Short mmCIF file of C-alpha atoms (C1' of nucleotides) in Angstrom, two decimals:
data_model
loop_
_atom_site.label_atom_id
_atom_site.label_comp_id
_atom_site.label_asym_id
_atom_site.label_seq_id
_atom_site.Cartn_x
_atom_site.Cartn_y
_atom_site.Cartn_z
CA UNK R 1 0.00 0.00 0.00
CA UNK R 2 1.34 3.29 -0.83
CA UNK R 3 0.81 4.84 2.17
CA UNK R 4 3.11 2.29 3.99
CA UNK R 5 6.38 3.69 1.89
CA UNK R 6 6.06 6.95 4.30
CA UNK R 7 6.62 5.37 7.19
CA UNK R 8 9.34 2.97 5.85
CA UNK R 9 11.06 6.08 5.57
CA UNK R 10 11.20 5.92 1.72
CA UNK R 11 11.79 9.65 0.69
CA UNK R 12 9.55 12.03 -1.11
CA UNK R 13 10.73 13.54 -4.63
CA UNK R 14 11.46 16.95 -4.14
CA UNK R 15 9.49 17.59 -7.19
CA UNK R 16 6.39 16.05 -5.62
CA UNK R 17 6.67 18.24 -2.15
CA UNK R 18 6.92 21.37 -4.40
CA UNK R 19 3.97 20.39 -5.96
CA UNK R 20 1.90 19.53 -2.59
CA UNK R 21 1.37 23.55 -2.30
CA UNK R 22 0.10 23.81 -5.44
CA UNK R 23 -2.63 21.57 -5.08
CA UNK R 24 -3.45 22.57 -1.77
CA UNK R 25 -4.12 26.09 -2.98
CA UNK R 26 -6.43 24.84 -5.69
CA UNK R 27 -8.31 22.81 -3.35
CA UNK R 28 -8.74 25.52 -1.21
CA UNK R 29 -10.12 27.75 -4.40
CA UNK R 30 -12.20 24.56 -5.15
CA UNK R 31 -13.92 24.57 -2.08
CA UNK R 32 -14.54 28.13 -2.03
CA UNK R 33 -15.88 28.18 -5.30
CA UNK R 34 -18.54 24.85 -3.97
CA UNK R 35 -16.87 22.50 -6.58
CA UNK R 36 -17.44 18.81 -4.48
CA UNK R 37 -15.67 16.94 -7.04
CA UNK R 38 -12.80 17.00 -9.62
CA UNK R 39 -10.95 14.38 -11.53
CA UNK R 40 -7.36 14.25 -12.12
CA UNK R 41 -7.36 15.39 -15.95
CA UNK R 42 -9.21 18.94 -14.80
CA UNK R 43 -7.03 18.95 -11.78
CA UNK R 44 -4.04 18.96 -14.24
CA UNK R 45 -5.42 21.14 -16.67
CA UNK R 46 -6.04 23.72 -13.64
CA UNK R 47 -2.66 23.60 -12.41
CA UNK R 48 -0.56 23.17 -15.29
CA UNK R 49 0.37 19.55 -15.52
CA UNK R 50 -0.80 16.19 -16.66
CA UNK R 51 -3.69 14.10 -15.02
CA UNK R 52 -1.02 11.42 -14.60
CA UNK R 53 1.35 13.18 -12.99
CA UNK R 54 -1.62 14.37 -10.14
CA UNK R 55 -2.23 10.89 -9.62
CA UNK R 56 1.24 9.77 -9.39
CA UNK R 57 2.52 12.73 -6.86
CA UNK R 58 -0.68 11.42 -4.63
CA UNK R 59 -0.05 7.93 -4.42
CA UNK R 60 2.92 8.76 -2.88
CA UNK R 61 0.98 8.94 0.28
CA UNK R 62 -2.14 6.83 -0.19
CA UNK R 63 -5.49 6.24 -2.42
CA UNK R 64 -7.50 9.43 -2.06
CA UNK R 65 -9.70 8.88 -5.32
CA UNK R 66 -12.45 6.56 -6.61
CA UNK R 67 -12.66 4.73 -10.16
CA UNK R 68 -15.13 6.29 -12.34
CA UNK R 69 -16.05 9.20 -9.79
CA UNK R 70 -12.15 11.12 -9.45
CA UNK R 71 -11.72 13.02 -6.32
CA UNK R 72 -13.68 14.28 -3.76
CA UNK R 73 -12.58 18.17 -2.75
CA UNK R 74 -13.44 17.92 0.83
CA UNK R 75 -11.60 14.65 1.53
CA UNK R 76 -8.72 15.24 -0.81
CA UNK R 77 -8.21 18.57 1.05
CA UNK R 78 -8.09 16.94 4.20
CA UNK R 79 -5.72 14.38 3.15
CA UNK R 80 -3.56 17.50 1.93
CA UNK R 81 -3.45 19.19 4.92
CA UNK R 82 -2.52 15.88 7.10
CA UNK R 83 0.05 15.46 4.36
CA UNK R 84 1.24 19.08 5.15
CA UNK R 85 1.32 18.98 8.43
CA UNK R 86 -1.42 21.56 8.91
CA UNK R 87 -3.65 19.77 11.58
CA UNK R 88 -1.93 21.50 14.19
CA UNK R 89 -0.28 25.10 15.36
CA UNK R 90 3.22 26.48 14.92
CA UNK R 91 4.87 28.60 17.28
CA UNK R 92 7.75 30.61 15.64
CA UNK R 93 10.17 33.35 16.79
CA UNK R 94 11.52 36.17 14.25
CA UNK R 95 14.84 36.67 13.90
CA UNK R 96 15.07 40.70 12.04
CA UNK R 97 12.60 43.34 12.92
CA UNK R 98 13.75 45.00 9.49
CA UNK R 99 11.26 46.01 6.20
CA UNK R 100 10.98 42.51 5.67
CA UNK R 101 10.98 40.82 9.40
CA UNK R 102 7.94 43.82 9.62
CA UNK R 103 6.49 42.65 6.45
CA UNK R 104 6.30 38.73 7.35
CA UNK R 105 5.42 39.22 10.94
CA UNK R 106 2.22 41.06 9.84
CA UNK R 107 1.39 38.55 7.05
CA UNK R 108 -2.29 37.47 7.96
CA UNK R 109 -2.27 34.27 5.70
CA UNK R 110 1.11 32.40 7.82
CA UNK R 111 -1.07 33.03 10.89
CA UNK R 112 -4.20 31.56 9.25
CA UNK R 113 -2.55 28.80 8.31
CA UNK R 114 -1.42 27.87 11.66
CA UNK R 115 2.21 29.83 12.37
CA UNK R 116 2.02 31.74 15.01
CA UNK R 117 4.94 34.25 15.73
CA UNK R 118 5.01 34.53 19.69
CA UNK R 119 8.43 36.73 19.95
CA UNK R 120 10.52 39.35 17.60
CA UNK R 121 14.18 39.60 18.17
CA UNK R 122 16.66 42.20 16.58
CA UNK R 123 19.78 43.45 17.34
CA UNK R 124 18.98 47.51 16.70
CA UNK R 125 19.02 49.28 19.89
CA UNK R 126 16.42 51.59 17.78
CA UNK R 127 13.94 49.02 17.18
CA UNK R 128 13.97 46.69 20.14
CA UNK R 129 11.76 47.96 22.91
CA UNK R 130 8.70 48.57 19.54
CA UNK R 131 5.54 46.87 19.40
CA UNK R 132 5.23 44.99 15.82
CA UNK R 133 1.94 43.44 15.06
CA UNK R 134 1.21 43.33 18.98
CA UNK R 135 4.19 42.18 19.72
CA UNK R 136 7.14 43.49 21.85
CA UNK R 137 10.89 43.41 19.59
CA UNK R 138 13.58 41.96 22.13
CA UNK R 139 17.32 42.38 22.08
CA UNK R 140 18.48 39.18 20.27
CA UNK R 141 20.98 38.70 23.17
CA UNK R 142 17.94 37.31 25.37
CA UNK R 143 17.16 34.86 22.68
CA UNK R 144 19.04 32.05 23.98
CA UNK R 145 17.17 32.62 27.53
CA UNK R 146 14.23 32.68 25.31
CA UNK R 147 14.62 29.47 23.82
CA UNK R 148 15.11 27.66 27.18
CA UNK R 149 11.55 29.03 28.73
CA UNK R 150 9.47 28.73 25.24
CA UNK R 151 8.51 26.14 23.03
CA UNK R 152 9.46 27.41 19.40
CA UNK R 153 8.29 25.10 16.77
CA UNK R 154 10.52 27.08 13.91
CA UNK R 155 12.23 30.04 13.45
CA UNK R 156 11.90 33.10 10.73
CA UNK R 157 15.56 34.27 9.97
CA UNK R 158 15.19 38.20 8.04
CA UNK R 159 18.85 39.20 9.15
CA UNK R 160 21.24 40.86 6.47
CA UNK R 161 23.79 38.46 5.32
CA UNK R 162 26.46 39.13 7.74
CA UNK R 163 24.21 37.90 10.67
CA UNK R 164 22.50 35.06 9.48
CA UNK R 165 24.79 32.31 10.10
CA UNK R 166 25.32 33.31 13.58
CA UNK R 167 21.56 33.54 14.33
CA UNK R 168 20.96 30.74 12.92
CA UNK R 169 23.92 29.31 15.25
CA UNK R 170 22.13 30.42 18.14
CA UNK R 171 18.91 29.10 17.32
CA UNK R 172 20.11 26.14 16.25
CA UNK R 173 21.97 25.95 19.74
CA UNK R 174 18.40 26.95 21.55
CA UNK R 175 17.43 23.78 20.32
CA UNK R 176 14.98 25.03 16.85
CA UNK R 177 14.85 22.41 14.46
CA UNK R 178 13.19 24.46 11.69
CA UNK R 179 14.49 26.99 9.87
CA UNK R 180 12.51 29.47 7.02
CA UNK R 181 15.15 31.68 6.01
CA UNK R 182 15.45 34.52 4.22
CA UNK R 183 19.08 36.34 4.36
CA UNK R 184 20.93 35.59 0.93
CA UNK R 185 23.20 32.56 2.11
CA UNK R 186 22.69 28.88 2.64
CA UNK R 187 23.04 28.40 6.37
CA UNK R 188 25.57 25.75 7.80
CA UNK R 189 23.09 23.29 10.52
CA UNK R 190 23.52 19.82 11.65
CA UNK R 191 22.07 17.12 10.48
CA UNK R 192 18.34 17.00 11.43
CA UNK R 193 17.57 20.64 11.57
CA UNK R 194 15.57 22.18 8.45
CA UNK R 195 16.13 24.89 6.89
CA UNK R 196 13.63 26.22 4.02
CA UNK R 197 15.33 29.13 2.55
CA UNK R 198 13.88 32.02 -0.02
CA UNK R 199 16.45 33.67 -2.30
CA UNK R 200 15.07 36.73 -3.31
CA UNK R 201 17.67 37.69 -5.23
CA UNK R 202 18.26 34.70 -7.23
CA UNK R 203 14.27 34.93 -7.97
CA UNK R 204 15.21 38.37 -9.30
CA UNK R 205 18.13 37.09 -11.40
CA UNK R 206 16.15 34.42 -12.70
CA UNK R 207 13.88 36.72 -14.16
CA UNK R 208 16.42 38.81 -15.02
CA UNK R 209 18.15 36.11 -16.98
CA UNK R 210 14.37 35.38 -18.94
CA UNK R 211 13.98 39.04 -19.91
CA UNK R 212 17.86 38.62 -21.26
CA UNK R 213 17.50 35.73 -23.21
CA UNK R 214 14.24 36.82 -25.07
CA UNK R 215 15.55 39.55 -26.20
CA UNK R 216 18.96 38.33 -27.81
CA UNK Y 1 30.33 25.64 -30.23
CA UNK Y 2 27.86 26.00 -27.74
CA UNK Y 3 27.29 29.36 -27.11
CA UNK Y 4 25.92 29.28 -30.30
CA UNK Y 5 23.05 27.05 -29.12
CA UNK Y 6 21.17 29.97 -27.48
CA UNK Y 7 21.04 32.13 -30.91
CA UNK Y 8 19.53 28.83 -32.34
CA UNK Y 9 16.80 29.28 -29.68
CA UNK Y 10 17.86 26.12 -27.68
CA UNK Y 11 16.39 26.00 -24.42
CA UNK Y 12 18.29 26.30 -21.54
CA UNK Y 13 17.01 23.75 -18.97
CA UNK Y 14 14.93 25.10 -15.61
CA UNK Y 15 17.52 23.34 -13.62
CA UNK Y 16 20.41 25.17 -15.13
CA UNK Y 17 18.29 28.79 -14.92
CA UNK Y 18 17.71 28.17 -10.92
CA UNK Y 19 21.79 27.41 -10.54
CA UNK Y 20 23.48 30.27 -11.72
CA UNK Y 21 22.53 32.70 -9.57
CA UNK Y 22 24.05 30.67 -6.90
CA UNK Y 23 27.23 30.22 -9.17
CA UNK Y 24 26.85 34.01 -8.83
CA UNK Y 25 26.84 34.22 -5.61
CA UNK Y 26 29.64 32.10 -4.65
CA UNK Y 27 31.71 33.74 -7.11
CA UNK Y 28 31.42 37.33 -5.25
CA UNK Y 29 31.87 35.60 -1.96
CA UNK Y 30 35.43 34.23 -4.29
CA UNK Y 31 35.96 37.86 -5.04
CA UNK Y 32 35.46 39.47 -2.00
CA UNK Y 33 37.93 36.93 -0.48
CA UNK Y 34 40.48 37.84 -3.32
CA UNK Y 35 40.48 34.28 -4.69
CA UNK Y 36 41.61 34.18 -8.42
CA UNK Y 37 41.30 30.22 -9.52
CA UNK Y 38 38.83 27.65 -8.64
CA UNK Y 39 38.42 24.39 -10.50
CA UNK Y 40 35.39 23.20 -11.07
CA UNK Y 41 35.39 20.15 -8.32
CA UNK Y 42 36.00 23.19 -5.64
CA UNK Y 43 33.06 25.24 -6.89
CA UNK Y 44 30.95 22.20 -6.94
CA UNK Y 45 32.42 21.07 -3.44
CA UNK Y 46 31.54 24.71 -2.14
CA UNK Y 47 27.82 24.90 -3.72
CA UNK Y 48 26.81 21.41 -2.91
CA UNK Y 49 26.87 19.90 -6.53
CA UNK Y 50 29.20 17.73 -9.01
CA UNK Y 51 31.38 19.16 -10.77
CA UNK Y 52 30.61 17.62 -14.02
CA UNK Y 53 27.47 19.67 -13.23
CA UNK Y 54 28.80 22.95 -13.03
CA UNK Y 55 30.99 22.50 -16.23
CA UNK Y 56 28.13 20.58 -18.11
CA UNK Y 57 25.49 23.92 -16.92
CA UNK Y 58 28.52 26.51 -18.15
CA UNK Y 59 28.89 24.62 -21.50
CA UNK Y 60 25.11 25.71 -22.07
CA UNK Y 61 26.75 29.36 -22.47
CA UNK Y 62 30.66 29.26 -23.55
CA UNK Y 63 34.06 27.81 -22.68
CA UNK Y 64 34.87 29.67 -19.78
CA UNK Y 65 37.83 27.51 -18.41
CA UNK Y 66 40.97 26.20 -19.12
CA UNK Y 67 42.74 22.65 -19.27
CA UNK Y 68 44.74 21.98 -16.32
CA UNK Y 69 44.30 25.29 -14.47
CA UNK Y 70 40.32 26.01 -13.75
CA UNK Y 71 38.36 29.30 -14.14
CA UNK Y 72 39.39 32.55 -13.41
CA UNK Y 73 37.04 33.88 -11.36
CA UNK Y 74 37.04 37.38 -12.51
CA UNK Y 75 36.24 36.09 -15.82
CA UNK Y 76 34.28 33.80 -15.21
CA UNK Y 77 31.77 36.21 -12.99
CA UNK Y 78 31.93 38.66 -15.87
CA UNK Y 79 30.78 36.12 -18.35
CA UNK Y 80 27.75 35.02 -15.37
CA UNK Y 81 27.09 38.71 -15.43
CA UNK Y 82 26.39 39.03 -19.56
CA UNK Y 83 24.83 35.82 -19.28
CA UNK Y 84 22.27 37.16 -15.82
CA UNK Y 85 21.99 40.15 -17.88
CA UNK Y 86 23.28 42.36 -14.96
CA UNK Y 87 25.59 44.64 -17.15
CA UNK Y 88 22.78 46.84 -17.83
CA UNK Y 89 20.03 48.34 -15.45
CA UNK Y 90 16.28 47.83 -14.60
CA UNK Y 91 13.66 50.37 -14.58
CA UNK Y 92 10.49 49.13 -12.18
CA UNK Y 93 7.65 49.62 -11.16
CA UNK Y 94 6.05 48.37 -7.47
CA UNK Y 95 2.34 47.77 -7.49
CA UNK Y 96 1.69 47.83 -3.47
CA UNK Y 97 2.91 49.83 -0.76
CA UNK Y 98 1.81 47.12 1.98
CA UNK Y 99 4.49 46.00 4.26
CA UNK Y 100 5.79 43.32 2.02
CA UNK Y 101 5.93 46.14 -1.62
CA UNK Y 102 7.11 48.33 1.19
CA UNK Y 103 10.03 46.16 2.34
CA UNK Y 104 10.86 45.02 -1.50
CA UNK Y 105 10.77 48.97 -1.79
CA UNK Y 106 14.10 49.43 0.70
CA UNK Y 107 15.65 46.34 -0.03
CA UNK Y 108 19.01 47.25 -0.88
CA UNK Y 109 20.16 44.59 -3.08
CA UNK Y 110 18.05 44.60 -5.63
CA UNK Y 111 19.08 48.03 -6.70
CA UNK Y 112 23.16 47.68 -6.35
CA UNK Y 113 22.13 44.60 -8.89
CA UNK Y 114 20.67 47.38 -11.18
CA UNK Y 115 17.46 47.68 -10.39
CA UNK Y 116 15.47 50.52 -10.43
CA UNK Y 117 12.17 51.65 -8.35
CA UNK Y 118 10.68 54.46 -10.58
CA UNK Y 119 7.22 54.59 -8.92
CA UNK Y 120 5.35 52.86 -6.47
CA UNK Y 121 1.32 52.79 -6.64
CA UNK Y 122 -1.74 51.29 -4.49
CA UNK Y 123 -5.20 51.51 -4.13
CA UNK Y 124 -5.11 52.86 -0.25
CA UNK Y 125 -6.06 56.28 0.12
CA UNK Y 126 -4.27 56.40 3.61
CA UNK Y 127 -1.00 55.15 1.81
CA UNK Y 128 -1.75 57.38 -1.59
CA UNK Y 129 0.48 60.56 -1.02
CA UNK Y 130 3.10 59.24 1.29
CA UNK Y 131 6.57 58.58 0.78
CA UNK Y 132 8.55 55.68 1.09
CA UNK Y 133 12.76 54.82 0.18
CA UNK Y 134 12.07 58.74 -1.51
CA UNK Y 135 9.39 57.87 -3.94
CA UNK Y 136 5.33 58.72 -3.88
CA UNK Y 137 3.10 56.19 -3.23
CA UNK Y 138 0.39 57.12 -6.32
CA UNK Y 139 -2.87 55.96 -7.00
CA UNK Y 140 -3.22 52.86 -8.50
CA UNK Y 141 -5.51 54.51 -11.35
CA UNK Y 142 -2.94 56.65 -12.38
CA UNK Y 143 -1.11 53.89 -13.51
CA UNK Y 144 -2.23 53.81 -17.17
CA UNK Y 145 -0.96 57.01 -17.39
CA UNK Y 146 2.62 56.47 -16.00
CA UNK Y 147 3.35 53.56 -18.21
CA UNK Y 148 2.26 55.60 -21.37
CA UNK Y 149 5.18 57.87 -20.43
CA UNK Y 150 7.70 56.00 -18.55
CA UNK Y 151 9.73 53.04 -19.76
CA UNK Y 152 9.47 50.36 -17.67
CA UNK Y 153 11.44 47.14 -17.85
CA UNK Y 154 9.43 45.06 -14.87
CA UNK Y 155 6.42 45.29 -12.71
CA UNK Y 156 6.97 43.99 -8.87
CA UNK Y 157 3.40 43.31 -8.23
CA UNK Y 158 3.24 42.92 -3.83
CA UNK Y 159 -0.69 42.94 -3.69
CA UNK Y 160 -2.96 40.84 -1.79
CA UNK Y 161 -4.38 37.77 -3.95
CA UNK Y 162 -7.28 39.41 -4.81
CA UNK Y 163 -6.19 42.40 -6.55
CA UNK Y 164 -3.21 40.48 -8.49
CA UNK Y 165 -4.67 39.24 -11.87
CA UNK Y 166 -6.36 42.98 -12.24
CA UNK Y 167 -3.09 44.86 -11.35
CA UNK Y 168 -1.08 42.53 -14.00
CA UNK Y 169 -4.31 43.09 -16.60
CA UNK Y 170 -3.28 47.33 -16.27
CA UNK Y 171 0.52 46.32 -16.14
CA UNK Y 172 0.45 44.02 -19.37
CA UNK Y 173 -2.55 46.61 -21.05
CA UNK Y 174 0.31 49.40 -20.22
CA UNK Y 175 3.03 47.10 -22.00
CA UNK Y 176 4.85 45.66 -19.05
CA UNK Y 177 6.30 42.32 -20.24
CA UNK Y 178 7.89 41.19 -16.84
CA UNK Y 179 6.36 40.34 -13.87
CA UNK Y 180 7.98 39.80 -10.54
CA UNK Y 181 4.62 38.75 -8.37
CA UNK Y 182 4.46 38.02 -4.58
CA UNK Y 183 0.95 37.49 -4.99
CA UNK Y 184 -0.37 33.92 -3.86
CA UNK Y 185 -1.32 33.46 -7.18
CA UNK Y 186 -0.25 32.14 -10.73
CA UNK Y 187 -1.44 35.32 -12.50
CA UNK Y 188 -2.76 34.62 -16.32
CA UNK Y 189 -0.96 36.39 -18.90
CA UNK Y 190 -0.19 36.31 -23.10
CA UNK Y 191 2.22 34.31 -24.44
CA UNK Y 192 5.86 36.49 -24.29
CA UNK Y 193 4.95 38.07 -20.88
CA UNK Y 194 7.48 36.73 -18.41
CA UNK Y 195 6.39 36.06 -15.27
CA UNK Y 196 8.40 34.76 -12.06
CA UNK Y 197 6.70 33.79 -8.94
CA UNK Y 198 7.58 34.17 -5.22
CA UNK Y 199 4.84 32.11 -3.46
CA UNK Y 200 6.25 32.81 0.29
CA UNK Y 201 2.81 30.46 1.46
CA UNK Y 202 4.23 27.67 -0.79
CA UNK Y 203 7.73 27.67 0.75
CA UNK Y 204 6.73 27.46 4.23
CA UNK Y 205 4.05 24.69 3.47
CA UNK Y 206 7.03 22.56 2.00
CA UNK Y 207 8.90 23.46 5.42
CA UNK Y 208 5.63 22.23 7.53
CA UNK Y 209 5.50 19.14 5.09
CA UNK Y 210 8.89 18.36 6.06
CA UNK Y 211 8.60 18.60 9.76
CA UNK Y 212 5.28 16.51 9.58
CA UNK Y 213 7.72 14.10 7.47
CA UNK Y 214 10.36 14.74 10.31
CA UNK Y 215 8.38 13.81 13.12
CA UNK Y 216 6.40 10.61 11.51
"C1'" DT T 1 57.38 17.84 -20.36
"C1'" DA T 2 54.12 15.90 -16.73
"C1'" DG T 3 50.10 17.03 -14.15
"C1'" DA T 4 45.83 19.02 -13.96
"C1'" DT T 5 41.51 20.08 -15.50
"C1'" DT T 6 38.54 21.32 -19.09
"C1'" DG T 7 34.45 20.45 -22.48
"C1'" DT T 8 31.90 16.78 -24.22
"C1'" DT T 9 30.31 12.15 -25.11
"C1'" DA T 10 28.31 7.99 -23.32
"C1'" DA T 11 26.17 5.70 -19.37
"C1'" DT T 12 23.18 6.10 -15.59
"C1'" DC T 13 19.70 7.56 -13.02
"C1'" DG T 14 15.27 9.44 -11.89
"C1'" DA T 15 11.13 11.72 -13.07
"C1'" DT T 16 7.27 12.18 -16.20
"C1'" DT T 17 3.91 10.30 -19.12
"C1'" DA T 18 1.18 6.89 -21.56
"C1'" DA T 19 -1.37 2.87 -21.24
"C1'" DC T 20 -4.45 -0.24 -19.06
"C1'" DA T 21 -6.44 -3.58 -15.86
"C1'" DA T 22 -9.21 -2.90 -11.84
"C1'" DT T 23 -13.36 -1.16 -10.20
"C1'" DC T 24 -16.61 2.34 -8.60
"C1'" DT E 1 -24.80 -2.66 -16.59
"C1'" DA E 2 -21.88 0.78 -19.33
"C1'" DG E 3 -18.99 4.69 -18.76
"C1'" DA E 4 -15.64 6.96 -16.32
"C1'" DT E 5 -11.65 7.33 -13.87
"C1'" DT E 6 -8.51 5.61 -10.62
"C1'" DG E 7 -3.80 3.58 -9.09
"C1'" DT E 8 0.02 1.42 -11.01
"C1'" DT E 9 3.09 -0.64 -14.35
"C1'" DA E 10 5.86 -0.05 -18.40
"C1'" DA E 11 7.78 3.17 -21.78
"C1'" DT E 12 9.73 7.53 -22.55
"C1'" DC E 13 12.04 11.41 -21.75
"C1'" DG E 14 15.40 14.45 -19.78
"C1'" DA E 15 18.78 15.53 -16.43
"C1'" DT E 16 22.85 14.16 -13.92
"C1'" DT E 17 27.10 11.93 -13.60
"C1'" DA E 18 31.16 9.31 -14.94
"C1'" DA E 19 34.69 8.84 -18.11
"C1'" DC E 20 38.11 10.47 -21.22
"C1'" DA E 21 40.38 12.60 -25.13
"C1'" DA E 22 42.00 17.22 -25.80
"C1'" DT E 23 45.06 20.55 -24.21
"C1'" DC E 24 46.72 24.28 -21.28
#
DNA sequence: TAGATTGTTAATCGATTAACAATC
DNA sequence: TAGATTGTTAATCGATTAACAATC
């Protein structure tokens, strides 16, 4: 049975896990549009890829569909969000009270989906003392005391460059497992910690690289 | 001789696109360290690949070594540069002032690699008229106008979901063929429009997946 | 020259797709 | 039941890697 491979520790292709987000948002617009049932060709042709390939990326984890009927929206969404680990709550710290520590700690959607930021760290003696989005900025030097009272789930890294490795040392010594990341490096962690990092800038230079090569 | 694959409209593969900004990156960090040489089994040592790969994702674009002695790095960042298209800048503009538009605003980086914020615009009368990193938030309906006037290379659209396909509708109308969107959203546009998406929900629903993964 | 390392070809690996028996 | 569509197996496709002649 597919499901079993999970738990035999057989890994998931990368490809697939990007692809788990994608589906889970269409779901989502599924339901809200009161669409009860969908089969994998219009599944494909709604997100770009080919019935097959739907049906392949969910047997990964089980058989969520039924011959001659396709999928059920409400079920298959609930699957999803097992899949994704969104059954339960998240409690994150943020590491950069910046533009962009600002910008994700106020980000309505990460709390509706479950991640919860309970504390704001930065190292500016001219932000720390603010309230952000209800919440009180600390000086980053009380983080590893922090760590050792609170229950932190992950942690949101929005540093500049230069800082990010040793935050992320720090966490990573406070015990967080999970890193998002979004300071322009690949962080150094042991084995067993996470780290989910977004590259701006490479997104940027991607583009930039399209806009190049159309027009040569 | 391969770089004269690209005239012939060859492809470059996805795969190859998403590495070289981090063959970029390392080779400023190479700079900035005053390293001259690298072979290509230490570059693929330091960025976590073969290095068959990195010479087989260069041959895409050139010869940039040499037998028995490596690349150089200054060249071989100049050449990354042409190929990027970073010798040349970027005139953009940002379609919302929210907190994310407004940290993408004041996000250094992006404009020492050349590009530009002309003009920022949103629909919020209480934002409309302020300033932000020196530039006027406008209203969003004056952005018709703006384009007919001003070149404009991109389009950083930052708006919630529900405002995203209508703000790249104006931008594309207006004759915007590059879209860097934050919106939660693959926006729909015609064939030649380039369009390159952050989804920041996506990447932290592959993190969750991963912990769920983690913990089973 | 001898040693090192490239660019490229051939071999391998993995992911995607097509096909179809199973079955709702 | 007949029609539709799944889950999975086999075939295809493309990307990665290993190997090596070319050569600096």
């Amino acid at each position: 049975m597919a499901a079993k491979k999970r738990s035999k520790g057989l890994v998931i292709p990368q490809g697939v896990v990007s692809r788990l987000p994608i589906y889970y948002r269409h779901l989502l617009d599924l339901r809200s549009q009161s669409v009860e049932r969908i089969s994998s060709a219009q599944f494909g042709e709604a997100v770009g890829c080919t019935a097959a390939q739907i049906r392949s990326d969910l047997s990964h984890f089980g058989s969520f569909g039924q011959q001659g009927y396709g999928y059920k929206v409400s079920d298959l969404l609930r699957q999803l969000e097992k899949i994704l680990g969104l059954t339960r709550t998240y409690s994150a710290v943020l590491v950069g009270a910046g533009n962009l520590g600002k910008a994700l700690a106020s980000y309505d959607s990460f709390r509706e989906q479950g991640f919860v930021i309970n504390a704001i760290f930065d190292v500016d003696p001219v932000l720390i003392g603010n309230y952000h989005s209800g919440k009180v900025i600390r000086p980053f030097k009380d983080l590893p005391a922090y760590l050792k009272k609170s229950k932190c789930d992950m942690a949101i890294v929005a540093t500049p460059k230069e800082a990010a490795q040793e935050v992320v040392d720090v966490l990573v010594e406070g015990g967080v497992d999970s890193i998002w990341n979004f300071a322009p490096i690949h962080p150094v962690v042991p084995r067993g910690v996470l780290v989910e990092n977004i590259q701006l800038t490479d997104s940027l230079l991607r583009l930039a690289f399209y806009m190049n090569a159309r027009d040569n």
